[in-house]
PDB file of C-alpha atoms in Angstrom:
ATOM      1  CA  UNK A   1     119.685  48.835  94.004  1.00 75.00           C
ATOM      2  CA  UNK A   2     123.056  50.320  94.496  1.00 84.00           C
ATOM      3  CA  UNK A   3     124.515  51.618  91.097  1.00 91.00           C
ATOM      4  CA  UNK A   4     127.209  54.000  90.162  1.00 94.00           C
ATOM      5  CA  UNK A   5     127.459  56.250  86.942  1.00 94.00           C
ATOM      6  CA  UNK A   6     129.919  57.154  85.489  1.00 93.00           C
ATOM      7  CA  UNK A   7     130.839  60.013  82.185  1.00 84.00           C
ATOM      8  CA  UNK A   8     131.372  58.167  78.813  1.00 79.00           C
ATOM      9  CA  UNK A   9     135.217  57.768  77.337  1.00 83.00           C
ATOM     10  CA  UNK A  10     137.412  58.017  75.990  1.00 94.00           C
ATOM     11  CA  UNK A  11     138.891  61.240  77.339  1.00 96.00           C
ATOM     12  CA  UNK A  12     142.125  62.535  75.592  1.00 97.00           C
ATOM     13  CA  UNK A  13     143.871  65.336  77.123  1.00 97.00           C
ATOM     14  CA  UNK A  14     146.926  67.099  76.429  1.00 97.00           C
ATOM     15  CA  UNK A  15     149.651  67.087  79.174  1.00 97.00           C
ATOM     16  CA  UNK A  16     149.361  69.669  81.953  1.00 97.00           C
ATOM     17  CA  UNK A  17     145.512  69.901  81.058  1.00 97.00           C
ATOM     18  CA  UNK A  18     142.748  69.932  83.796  1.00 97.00           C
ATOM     19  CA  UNK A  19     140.810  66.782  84.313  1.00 97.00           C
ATOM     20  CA  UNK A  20     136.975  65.723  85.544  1.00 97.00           C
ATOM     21  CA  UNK A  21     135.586  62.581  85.244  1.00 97.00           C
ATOM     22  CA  UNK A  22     131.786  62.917  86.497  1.00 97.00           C
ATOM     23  CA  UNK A  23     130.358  59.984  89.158  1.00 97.00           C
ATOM     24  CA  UNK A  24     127.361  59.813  90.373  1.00 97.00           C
ATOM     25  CA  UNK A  25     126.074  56.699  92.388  1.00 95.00           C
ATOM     26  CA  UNK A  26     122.743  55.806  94.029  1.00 93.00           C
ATOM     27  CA  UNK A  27     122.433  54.023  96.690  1.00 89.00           C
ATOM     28  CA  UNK A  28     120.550  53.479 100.149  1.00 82.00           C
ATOM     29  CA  UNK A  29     121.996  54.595 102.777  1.00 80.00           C
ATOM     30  CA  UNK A  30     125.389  56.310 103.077  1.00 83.00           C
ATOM     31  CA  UNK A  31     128.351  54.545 101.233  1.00 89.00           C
ATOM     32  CA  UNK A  32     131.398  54.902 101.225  1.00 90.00           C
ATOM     33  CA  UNK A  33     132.510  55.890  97.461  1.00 93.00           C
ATOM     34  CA  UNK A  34     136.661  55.703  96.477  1.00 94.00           C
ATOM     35  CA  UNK A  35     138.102  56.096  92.855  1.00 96.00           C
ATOM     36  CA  UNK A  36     140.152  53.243  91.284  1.00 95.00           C
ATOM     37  CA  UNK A  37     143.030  53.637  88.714  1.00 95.00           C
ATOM     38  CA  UNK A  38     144.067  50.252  86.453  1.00 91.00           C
ATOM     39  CA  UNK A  39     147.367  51.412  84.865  1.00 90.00           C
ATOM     40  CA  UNK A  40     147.742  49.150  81.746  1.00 85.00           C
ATOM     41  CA  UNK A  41     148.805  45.491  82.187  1.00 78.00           C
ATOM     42  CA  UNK A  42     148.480  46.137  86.465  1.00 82.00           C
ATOM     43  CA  UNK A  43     145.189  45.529  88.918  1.00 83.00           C
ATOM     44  CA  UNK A  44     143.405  47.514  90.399  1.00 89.00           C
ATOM     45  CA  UNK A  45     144.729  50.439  92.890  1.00 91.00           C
ATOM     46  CA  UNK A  46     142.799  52.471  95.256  1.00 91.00           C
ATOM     47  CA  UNK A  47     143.493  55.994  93.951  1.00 96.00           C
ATOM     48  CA  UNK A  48     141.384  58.139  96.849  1.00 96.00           C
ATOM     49  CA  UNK A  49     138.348  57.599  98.755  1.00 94.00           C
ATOM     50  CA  UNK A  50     135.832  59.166 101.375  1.00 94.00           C
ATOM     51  CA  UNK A  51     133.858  57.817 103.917  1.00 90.00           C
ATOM     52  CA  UNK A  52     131.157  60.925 104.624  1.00 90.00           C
ATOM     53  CA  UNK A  53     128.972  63.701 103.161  1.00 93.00           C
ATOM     54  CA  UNK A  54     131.735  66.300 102.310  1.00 95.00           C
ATOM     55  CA  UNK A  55     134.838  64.778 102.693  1.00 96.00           C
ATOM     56  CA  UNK A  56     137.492  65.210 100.227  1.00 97.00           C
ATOM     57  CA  UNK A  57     139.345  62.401  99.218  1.00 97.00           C
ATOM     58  CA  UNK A  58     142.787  63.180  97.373  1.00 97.00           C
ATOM     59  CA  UNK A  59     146.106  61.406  96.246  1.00 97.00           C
ATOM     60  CA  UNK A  60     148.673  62.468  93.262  1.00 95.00           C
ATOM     61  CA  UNK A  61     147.546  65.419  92.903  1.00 97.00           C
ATOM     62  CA  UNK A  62     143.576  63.868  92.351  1.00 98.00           C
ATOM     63  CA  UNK A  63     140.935  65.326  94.492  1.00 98.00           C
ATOM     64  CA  UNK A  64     137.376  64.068  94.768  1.00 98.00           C
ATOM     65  CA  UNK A  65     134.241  65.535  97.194  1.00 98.00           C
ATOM     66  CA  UNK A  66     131.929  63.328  98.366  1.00 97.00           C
ATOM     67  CA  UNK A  67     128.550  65.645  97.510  1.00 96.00           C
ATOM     68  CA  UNK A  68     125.305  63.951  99.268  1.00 93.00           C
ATOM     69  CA  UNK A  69     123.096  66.838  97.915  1.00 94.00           C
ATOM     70  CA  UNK A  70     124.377  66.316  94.404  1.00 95.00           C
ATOM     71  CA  UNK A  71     125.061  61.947  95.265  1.00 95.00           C
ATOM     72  CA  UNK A  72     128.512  62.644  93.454  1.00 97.00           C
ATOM     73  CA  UNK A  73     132.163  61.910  93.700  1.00 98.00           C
ATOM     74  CA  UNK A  74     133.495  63.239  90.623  1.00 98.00           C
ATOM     75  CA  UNK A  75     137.544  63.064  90.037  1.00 98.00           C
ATOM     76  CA  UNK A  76     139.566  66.066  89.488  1.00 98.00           C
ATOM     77  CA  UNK A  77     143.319  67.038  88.939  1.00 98.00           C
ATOM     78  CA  UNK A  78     144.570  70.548  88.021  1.00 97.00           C
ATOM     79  CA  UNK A  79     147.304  68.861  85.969  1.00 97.00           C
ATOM     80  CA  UNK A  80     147.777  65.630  84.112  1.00 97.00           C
ATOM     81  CA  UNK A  81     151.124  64.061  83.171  1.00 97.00           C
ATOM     82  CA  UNK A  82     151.218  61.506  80.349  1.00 97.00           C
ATOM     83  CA  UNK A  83     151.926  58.753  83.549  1.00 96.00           C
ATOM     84  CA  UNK A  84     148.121  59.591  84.381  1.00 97.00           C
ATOM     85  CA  UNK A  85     146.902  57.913  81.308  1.00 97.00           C
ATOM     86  CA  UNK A  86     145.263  54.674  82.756  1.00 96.00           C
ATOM     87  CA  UNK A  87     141.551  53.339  83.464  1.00 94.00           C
ATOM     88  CA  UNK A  88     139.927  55.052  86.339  1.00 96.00           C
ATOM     89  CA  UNK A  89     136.702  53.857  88.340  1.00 95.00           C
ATOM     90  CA  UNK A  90     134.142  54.962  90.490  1.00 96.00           C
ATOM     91  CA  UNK A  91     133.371  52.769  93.170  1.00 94.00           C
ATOM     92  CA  UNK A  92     130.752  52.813  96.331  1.00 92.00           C
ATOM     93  CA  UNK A  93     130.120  50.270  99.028  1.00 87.00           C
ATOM     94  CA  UNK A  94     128.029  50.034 101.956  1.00 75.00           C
ATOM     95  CA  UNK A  95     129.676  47.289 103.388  1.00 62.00           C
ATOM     96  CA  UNK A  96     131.619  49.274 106.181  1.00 56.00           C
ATOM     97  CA  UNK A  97     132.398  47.222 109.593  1.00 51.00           C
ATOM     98  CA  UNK A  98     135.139  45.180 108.903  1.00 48.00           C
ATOM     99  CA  UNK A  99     135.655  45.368 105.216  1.00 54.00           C
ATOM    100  CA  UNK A 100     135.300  47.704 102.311  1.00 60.00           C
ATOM    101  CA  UNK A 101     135.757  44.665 100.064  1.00 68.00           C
ATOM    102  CA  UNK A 102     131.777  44.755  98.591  1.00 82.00           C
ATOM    103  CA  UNK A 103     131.948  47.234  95.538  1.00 89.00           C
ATOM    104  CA  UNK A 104     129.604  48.552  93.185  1.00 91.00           C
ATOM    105  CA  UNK A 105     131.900  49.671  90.174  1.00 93.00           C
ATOM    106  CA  UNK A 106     130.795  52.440  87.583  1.00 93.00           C
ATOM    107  CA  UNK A 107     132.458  51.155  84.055  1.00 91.00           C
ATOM    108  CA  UNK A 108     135.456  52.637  83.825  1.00 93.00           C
ATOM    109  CA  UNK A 109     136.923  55.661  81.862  1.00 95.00           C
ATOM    110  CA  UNK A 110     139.772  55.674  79.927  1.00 95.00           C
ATOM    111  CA  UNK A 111     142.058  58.483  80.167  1.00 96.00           C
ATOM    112  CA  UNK A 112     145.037  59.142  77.679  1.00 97.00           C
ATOM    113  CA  UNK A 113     147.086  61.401  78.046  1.00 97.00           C
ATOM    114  CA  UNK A 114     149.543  63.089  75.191  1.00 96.00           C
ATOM    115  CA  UNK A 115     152.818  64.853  75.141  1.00 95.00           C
TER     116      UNK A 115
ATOM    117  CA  UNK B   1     153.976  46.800 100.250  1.00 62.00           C
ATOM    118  CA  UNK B   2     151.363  44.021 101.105  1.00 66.00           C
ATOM    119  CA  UNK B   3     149.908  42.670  97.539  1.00 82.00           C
ATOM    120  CA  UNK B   4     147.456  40.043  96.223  1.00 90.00           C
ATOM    121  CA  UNK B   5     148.917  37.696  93.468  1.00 91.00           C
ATOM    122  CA  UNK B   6     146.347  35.967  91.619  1.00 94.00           C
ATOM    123  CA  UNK B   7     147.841  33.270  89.053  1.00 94.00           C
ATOM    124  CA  UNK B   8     148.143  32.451  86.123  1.00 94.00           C
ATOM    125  CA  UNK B   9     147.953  35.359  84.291  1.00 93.00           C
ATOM    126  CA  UNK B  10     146.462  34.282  81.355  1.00 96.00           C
ATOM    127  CA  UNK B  11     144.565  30.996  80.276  1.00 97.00           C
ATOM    128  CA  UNK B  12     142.971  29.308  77.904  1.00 97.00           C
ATOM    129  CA  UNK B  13     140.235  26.435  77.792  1.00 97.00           C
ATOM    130  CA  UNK B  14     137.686  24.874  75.619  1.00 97.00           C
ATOM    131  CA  UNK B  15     134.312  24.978  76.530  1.00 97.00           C
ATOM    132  CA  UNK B  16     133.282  22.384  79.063  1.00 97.00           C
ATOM    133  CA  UNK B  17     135.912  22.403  80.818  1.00 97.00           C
ATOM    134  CA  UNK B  18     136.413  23.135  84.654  1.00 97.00           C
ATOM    135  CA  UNK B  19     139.254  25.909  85.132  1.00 97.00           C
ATOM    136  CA  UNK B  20     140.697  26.697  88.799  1.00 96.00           C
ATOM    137  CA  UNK B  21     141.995  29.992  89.023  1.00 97.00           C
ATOM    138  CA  UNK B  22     143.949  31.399  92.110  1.00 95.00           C
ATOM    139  CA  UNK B  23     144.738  33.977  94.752  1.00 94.00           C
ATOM    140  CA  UNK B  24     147.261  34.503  97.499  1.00 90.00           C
ATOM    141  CA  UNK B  25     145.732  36.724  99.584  1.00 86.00           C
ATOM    142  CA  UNK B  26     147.361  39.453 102.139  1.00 81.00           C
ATOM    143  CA  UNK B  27     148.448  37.144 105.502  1.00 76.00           C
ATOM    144  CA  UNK B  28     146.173  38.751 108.260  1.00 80.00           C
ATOM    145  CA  UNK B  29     143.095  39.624 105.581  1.00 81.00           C
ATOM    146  CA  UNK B  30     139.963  37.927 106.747  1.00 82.00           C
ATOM    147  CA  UNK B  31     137.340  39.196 103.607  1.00 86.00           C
ATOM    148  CA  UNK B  32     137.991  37.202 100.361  1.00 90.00           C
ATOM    149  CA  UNK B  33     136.707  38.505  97.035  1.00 93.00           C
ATOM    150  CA  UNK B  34     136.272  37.503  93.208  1.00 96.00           C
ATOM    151  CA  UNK B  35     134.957  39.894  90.656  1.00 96.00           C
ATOM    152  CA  UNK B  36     135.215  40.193  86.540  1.00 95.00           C
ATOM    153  CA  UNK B  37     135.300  42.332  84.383  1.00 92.00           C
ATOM    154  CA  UNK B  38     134.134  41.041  80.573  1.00 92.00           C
ATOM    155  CA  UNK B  39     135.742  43.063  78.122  1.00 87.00           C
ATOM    156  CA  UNK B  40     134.356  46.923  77.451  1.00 81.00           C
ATOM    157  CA  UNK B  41     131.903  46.297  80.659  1.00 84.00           C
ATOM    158  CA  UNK B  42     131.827  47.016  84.306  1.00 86.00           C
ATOM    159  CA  UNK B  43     134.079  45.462  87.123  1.00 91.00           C
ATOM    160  CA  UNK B  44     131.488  43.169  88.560  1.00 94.00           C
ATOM    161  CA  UNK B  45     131.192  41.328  92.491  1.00 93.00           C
ATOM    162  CA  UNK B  46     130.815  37.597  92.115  1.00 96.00           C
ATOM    163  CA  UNK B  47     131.352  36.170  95.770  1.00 94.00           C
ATOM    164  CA  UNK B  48     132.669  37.354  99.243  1.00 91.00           C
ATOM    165  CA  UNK B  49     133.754  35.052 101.655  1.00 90.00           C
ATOM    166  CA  UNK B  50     134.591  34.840 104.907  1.00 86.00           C
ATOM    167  CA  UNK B  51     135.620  32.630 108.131  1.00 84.00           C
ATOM    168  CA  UNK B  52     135.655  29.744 105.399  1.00 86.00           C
ATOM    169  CA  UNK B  53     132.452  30.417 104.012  1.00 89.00           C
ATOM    170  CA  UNK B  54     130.143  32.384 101.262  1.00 92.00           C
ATOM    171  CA  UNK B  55     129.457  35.456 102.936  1.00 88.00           C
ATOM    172  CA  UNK B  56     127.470  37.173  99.809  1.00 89.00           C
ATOM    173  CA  UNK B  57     127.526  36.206  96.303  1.00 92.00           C
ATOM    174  CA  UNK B  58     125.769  37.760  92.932  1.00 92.00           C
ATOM    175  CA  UNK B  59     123.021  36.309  90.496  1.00 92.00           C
ATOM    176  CA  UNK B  60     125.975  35.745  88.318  1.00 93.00           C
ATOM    177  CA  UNK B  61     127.446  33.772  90.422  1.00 96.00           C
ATOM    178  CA  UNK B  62     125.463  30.332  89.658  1.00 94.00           C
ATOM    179  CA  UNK B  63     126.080  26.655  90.407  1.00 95.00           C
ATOM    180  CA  UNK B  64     128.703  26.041  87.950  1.00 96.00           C
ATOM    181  CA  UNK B  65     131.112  28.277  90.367  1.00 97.00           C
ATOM    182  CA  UNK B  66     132.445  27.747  93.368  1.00 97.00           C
ATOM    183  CA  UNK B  67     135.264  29.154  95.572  1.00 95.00           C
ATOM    184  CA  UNK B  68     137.279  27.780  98.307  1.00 92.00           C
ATOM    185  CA  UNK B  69     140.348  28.138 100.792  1.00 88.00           C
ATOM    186  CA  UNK B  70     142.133  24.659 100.170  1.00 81.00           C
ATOM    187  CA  UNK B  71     145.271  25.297 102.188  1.00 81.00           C
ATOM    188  CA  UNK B  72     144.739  28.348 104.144  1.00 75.00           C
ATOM    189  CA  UNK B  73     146.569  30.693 102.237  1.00 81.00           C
ATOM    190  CA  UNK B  74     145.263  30.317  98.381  1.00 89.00           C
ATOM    191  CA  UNK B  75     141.869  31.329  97.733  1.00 92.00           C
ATOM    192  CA  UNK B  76     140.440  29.572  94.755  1.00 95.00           C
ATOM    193  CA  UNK B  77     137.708  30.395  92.394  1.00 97.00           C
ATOM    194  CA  UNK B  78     136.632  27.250  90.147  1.00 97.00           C
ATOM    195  CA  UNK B  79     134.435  27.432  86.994  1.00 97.00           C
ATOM    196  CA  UNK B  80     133.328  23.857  86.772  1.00 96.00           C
ATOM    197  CA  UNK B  81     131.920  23.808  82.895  1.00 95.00           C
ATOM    198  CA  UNK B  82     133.013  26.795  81.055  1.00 97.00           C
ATOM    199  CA  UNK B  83     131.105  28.810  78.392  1.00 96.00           C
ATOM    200  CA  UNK B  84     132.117  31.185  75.937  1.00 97.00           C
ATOM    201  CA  UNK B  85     130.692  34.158  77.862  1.00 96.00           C
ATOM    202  CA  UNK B  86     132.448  33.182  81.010  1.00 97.00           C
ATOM    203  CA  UNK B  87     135.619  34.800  78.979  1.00 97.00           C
ATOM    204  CA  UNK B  88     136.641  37.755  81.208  1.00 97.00           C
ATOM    205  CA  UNK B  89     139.148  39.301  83.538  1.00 95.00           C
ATOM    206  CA  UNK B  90     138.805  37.849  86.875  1.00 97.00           C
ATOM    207  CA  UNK B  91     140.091  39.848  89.827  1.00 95.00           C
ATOM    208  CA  UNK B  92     140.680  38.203  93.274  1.00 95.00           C
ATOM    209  CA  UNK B  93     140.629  41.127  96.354  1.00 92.00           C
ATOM    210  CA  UNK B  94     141.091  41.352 100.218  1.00 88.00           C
ATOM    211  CA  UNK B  95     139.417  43.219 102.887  1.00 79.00           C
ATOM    212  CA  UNK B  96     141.277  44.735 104.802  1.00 68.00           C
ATOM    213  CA  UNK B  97     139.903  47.846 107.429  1.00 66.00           C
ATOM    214  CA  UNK B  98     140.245  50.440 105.337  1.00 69.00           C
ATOM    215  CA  UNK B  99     140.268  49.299 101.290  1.00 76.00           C
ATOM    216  CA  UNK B 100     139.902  46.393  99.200  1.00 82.00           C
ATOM    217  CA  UNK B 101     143.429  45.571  97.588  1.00 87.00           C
ATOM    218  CA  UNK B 102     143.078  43.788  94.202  1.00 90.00           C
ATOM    219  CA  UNK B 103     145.307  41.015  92.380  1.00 92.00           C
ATOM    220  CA  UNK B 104     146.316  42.042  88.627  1.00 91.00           C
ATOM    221  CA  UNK B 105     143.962  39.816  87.284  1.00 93.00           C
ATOM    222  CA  UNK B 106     143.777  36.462  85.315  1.00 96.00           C
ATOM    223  CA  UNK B 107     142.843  36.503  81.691  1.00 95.00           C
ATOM    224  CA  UNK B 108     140.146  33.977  81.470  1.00 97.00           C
ATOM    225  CA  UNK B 109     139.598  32.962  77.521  1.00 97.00           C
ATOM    226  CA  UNK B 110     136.847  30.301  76.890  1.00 97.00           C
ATOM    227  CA  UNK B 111     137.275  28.702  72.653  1.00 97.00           C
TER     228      UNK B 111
END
């Protein structure tokens, strides 16, 4: 079935350090695959996404590629300000049409960020 | 900005008993979602719904829930005889064309 993967945290990083958190998904077909971000005590917000073989999603500075050869979407950012530190997660979903409500979450990293 | 509010934030039952918990979607959404997340593991899809009816749900998503529209507006999710390892974060989302916008969450803890 459909299943995304995502690199083990924690990841500590000192401000204005670069930043990749490694996705890779499986799935049949051609999802759709966005990024996530849960900033603590908040939801869940839709940080990026892309809808085809090598689009680039970005947003804040983020960037992901959507890599068919390579079935990854891993996150990047040049950059990261102490604000960054949250939960981020890779998500696919094949539901397309109408909605892009159907997601297959990787677990979550957790990304803090120091001064 | 358009937002989902999902109430309350927080609860607590004992074991056995039924808990309700809610969602006020985005006005001109038509896809209704629940997922949780149990502590330390994955965000996972419980139920979609749609045009007043389960569209899709999950294996986890067994007899003793259920999920309704009881006004129109609030989108319910009802755990009819709770167990301990129904303690999670549930997270109510709409479809919408483009992205799936999620509620904060309610804080489900089962004693």
């Amino acid at each position: 079935g459909d299943s995304v993967t995502q690199m083990e945290g924690p990841v500590t990083l000192s401000e204005e350090a670069c930043l990749t958190i490694n996705c890779t998904y499986t799935a049949t077909g051609y999802p759709s695959l966005f990024w996530y971000v849960q900033y603590p005590g908040e939801g869940l917000q839709l940080l990026l996404k892309a809808t085809k073989a090598d689009d680039k999603g970005s947003n804040k500075g983020f960037e992901a590629t959507y890599r068919k050869e390579t079935t990854s979407f891993h996150l990047e950012k040049g950059s990261v300000q102490v604000s960054d530190s949250a939960v981020y997660f890779c998500a696919q979903t094949n539901a397309g049409g109408t909605s892009y409500g159907k997601l297959t979450f990787g677990q979550g990293t957790i990304l803090t960020v120091h001064p | 900005e358009p937002e989902v509010t999902q109430t309350p934030s927080h609860q607590v039952t004992q074991m056995g008993q039924e808990v309700i918990l809610r969602c006020v979607p985005i006005s001109n959404h038509l896809y209704f979602y629940w997922y949780r997340q149990i502590l330390g593991q994955k965000v996972e899809f419980l139920v979609s719904f749609y045009n007043n009816e389960i569209s899709e749900k999950s294996e986890i998503f067994d007899d003793q829930f259920s999920v309704e529209r009881p006004d129109g507006s609030n989108f319910t999710l009802k755990i009819r005889s709770t167990k301990l390892e129904d303690s999670a974060m549930y997270f109510c989302a709409t479809g919408g064309n483009t992205e799936a916008f999620f509620g904060q969450g309610t804080r489900l803890t089962v004693v």
